[in-house]
């Protein structure tokens, strides 16, 4: 699945603590590619469940509670999340990765006004590039 040159946003009047929506959810997918995508104002920017490969390039994820999320309950398939030239701005968690089978590779990633940019499980920390 590819999403290219797209802006996904919610209304500014929604309190982020009360937001329940997710901008992009990939579940049981071989590949998710986001290229030049802007995500603004969601509880979760990108949610990854049982997706083998996630490639995010030149993306801006802003004013979300969580930028990228991979929950613990689904651990059948390992994932590789690759980020290149991305920016996470004004959110509480940049990455919240509970899934032990997620590997992360980051190149030129900026975290601006993100108190907890990387909240990872030990297995993901061991494989972080």
PDB file of C-alpha atoms in Angstrom:
ATOM      1  CA  UNK A   1       0.000   0.000   0.000  1.00  0.00           C
ATOM      2  CA  UNK A   2       1.316   3.460  -0.902  1.00  0.00           C
ATOM      3  CA  UNK A   3       0.171   6.874   0.250  1.00  0.00           C
ATOM      4  CA  UNK A   4       1.987   9.685  -1.559  1.00  0.00           C
ATOM      5  CA  UNK A   5       1.888  13.489  -1.210  1.00  0.00           C
ATOM      6  CA  UNK A   6      -1.170  13.538   1.061  1.00  0.00           C
ATOM      7  CA  UNK A   7      -2.315  15.600   4.074  1.00  0.00           C
ATOM      8  CA  UNK A   8      -4.498  13.874   6.673  1.00  0.00           C
ATOM      9  CA  UNK A   9      -5.846  16.146   9.406  1.00  0.00           C
ATOM     10  CA  UNK A  10      -8.543  16.654  12.012  1.00  0.00           C
ATOM     11  CA  UNK A  11     -10.232  19.780  13.293  1.00  0.00           C
ATOM     12  CA  UNK A  12      -8.113  22.022  15.566  1.00  0.00           C
ATOM     13  CA  UNK A  13     -10.975  22.267  18.072  1.00  0.00           C
ATOM     14  CA  UNK A  14     -10.608  18.612  19.162  1.00  0.00           C
ATOM     15  CA  UNK A  15      -8.769  18.163  22.461  1.00  0.00           C
ATOM     16  CA  UNK A  16      -5.884  15.760  21.693  1.00  0.00           C
ATOM     17  CA  UNK A  17      -6.352  14.017  25.067  1.00  0.00           C
ATOM     18  CA  UNK A  18      -9.882  13.086  24.012  1.00  0.00           C
ATOM     19  CA  UNK A  19      -9.197  12.199  20.378  1.00  0.00           C
ATOM     20  CA  UNK A  20      -9.739   8.529  19.518  1.00  0.00           C
ATOM     21  CA  UNK A  21      -8.925   8.508  15.808  1.00  0.00           C
ATOM     22  CA  UNK A  22      -5.920   7.081  13.956  1.00  0.00           C
ATOM     23  CA  UNK A  23      -4.712   8.620  10.683  1.00  0.00           C
ATOM     24  CA  UNK A  24      -3.204   5.468   9.114  1.00  0.00           C
ATOM     25  CA  UNK A  25      -3.587   1.901  10.377  1.00  0.00           C
ATOM     26  CA  UNK A  26      -1.729  -0.923   8.643  1.00  0.00           C
ATOM     27  CA  UNK A  27      -2.850  -4.397   9.686  1.00  0.00           C
ATOM     28  CA  UNK A  28      -1.807  -7.694   8.081  1.00  0.00           C
ATOM     29  CA  UNK A  29      -0.101  -5.848   5.229  1.00  0.00           C
ATOM     30  CA  UNK A  30       3.140  -6.732   3.475  1.00  0.00           C
ATOM     31  CA  UNK A  31       4.327  -3.159   2.853  1.00  0.00           C
ATOM     32  CA  UNK A  32       3.106   0.286   3.873  1.00  0.00           C
ATOM     33  CA  UNK A  33       4.847   3.222   2.203  1.00  0.00           C
ATOM     34  CA  UNK A  34       4.181   6.828   3.175  1.00  0.00           C
ATOM     35  CA  UNK A  35       5.985   9.371   1.009  1.00  0.00           C
ATOM     36  CA  UNK A  36       5.597  13.137   1.625  1.00  0.00           C
ATOM     37  CA  UNK A  37       2.625  12.590   3.923  1.00  0.00           C
ATOM     38  CA  UNK A  38       1.516  15.113   6.549  1.00  0.00           C
ATOM     39  CA  UNK A  39      -0.521  13.887   9.511  1.00  0.00           C
ATOM     40  CA  UNK A  40      -2.043  16.487  11.811  1.00  0.00           C
ATOM     41  CA  UNK A  41      -4.119  16.205  14.983  1.00  0.00           C
ATOM     42  CA  UNK A  42      -4.830  12.526  15.628  1.00  0.00           C
ATOM     43  CA  UNK A  43      -4.501  10.350  18.711  1.00  0.00           C
ATOM     44  CA  UNK A  44      -2.253   8.025  16.663  1.00  0.00           C
ATOM     45  CA  UNK A  45      -0.514   9.118  13.472  1.00  0.00           C
ATOM     46  CA  UNK A  46       0.508   5.670  12.156  1.00  0.00           C
ATOM     47  CA  UNK A  47      -0.490   2.348  13.755  1.00  0.00           C
ATOM     48  CA  UNK A  48       1.355  -0.810  12.664  1.00  0.00           C
ATOM     49  CA  UNK A  49       0.003  -4.316  13.345  1.00  0.00           C
ATOM     50  CA  UNK A  50       1.450  -7.416  11.639  1.00  0.00           C
ATOM     51  CA  UNK A  51       2.946  -5.403   8.772  1.00  0.00           C
ATOM     52  CA  UNK A  52       6.294  -6.672   7.493  1.00  0.00           C
ATOM     53  CA  UNK A  53       7.740  -3.417   6.145  1.00  0.00           C
ATOM     54  CA  UNK A  54       6.883   0.215   6.846  1.00  0.00           C
ATOM     55  CA  UNK A  55       8.730   2.913   4.888  1.00  0.00           C
ATOM     56  CA  UNK A  56       8.081   6.538   5.804  1.00  0.00           C
ATOM     57  CA  UNK A  57       9.899   9.242   3.804  1.00  0.00           C
ATOM     58  CA  UNK A  58       9.786  13.037   4.080  1.00  0.00           C
ATOM     59  CA  UNK A  59       6.787  12.917   6.415  1.00  0.00           C
ATOM     60  CA  UNK A  60       5.561  15.427   8.976  1.00  0.00           C
ATOM     61  CA  UNK A  61       3.553  14.049  11.894  1.00  0.00           C
ATOM     62  CA  UNK A  62       2.303  16.874  14.078  1.00  0.00           C
ATOM     63  CA  UNK A  63       0.007  17.478  17.078  1.00  0.00           C
ATOM     64  CA  UNK A  64      -0.800  13.803  17.649  1.00  0.00           C
ATOM     65  CA  UNK A  65      -0.645  12.039  21.010  1.00  0.00           C
ATOM     66  CA  UNK A  66       1.467   9.233  19.485  1.00  0.00           C
ATOM     67  CA  UNK A  67       3.371   9.494  16.208  1.00  0.00           C
ATOM     68  CA  UNK A  68       3.977   5.791  15.450  1.00  0.00           C
ATOM     69  CA  UNK A  69       2.431   2.973  17.476  1.00  0.00           C
ATOM     70  CA  UNK A  70       2.835  -0.805  17.418  1.00  0.00           C
ATOM     71  CA  UNK A  71       0.814  -2.559  20.130  1.00  0.00           C
ATOM     72  CA  UNK A  72       1.931  -5.626  22.045  1.00  0.00           C
ATOM     73  CA  UNK A  73      -1.075  -7.880  21.493  1.00  0.00           C
ATOM     74  CA  UNK A  74      -0.253  -8.625  17.841  1.00  0.00           C
ATOM     75  CA  UNK A  75       3.169 -10.255  17.527  1.00  0.00           C
ATOM     76  CA  UNK A  76       2.740 -12.853  14.786  1.00  0.00           C
ATOM     77  CA  UNK A  77       4.832 -10.995  12.202  1.00  0.00           C
ATOM     78  CA  UNK A  78       8.036  -8.998  12.676  1.00  0.00           C
ATOM     79  CA  UNK A  79       8.137  -5.487  11.259  1.00  0.00           C
ATOM     80  CA  UNK A  80      10.905  -3.231   9.982  1.00  0.00           C
ATOM     81  CA  UNK A  81      10.000   0.454  10.280  1.00  0.00           C
ATOM     82  CA  UNK A  82      12.285   2.692   8.213  1.00  0.00           C
ATOM     83  CA  UNK A  83      12.125   6.477   8.527  1.00  0.00           C
ATOM     84  CA  UNK A  84      14.025   8.887   6.274  1.00  0.00           C
ATOM     85  CA  UNK A  85      13.941  12.703   6.510  1.00  0.00           C
ATOM     86  CA  UNK A  86      10.899  12.812   8.822  1.00  0.00           C
ATOM     87  CA  UNK A  87       9.765  15.268  11.470  1.00  0.00           C
ATOM     88  CA  UNK A  88       7.709  14.616  14.597  1.00  0.00           C
ATOM     89  CA  UNK A  89       6.371  17.813  16.113  1.00  0.00           C
ATOM     90  CA  UNK A  90       4.332  18.782  19.199  1.00  0.00           C
ATOM     91  CA  UNK A  91       3.272  15.375  20.516  1.00  0.00           C
ATOM     92  CA  UNK A  92       3.732  13.326  23.673  1.00  0.00           C
ATOM     93  CA  UNK A  93       5.256  10.125  22.198  1.00  0.00           C
ATOM     94  CA  UNK A  94       7.175  10.022  18.930  1.00  0.00           C
ATOM     95  CA  UNK A  95       7.366   6.208  18.911  1.00  0.00           C
ATOM     96  CA  UNK A  96       5.421   3.932  21.253  1.00  0.00           C
ATOM     97  CA  UNK A  97       6.563   0.425  20.336  1.00  0.00           C
ATOM     98  CA  UNK A  98       5.325  -2.414  22.567  1.00  0.00           C
ATOM     99  CA  UNK A  99       5.681  -5.162  19.943  1.00  0.00           C
ATOM    100  CA  UNK A 100       8.909  -7.137  20.544  1.00  0.00           C
ATOM    101  CA  UNK A 101       9.254  -8.005  16.851  1.00  0.00           C
ATOM    102  CA  UNK A 102       9.593  -4.440  15.566  1.00  0.00           C
ATOM    103  CA  UNK A 103      12.959  -3.224  14.264  1.00  0.00           C
ATOM    104  CA  UNK A 104      13.538   0.462  13.617  1.00  0.00           C
ATOM    105  CA  UNK A 105      15.913   2.223  11.224  1.00  0.00           C
ATOM    106  CA  UNK A 106      16.029   6.043  11.284  1.00  0.00           C
ATOM    107  CA  UNK A 107      17.932   8.488   9.091  1.00  0.00           C
ATOM    108  CA  UNK A 108      17.631  12.287   9.481  1.00  0.00           C
ATOM    109  CA  UNK A 109      14.648  12.235  11.841  1.00  0.00           C
ATOM    110  CA  UNK A 110      13.754  15.319  13.919  1.00  0.00           C
ATOM    111  CA  UNK A 111      11.754  15.345  17.149  1.00  0.00           C
ATOM    112  CA  UNK A 112      10.554  18.875  18.037  1.00  0.00           C
ATOM    113  CA  UNK A 113       8.594  19.494  21.239  1.00  0.00           C
ATOM    114  CA  UNK A 114       8.260  15.740  21.940  1.00  0.00           C
ATOM    115  CA  UNK A 115       8.799  14.930  25.658  1.00  0.00           C
ATOM    116  CA  UNK A 116       9.114  11.164  24.998  1.00  0.00           C
ATOM    117  CA  UNK A 117      10.487  10.724  21.473  1.00  0.00           C
ATOM    118  CA  UNK A 118      11.319   6.997  21.768  1.00  0.00           C
ATOM    119  CA  UNK A 119       9.467   4.654  24.103  1.00  0.00           C
ATOM    120  CA  UNK A 120      10.604   1.224  22.935  1.00  0.00           C
ATOM    121  CA  UNK A 121      10.671  -2.305  24.289  1.00  0.00           C
ATOM    122  CA  UNK A 122      14.107  -3.815  24.933  1.00  0.00           C
ATOM    123  CA  UNK A 123      14.106  -5.953  21.767  1.00  0.00           C
ATOM    124  CA  UNK A 124      13.495  -2.862  19.588  1.00  0.00           C
ATOM    125  CA  UNK A 125      16.206  -0.913  21.413  1.00  0.00           C
ATOM    126  CA  UNK A 126      18.699  -3.708  20.723  1.00  0.00           C
ATOM    127  CA  UNK A 127      18.043  -3.526  16.965  1.00  0.00           C
ATOM    128  CA  UNK A 128      17.654   0.268  16.581  1.00  0.00           C
ATOM    129  CA  UNK A 129      19.771   1.755  13.770  1.00  0.00           C
TER     130      UNK A 129
END
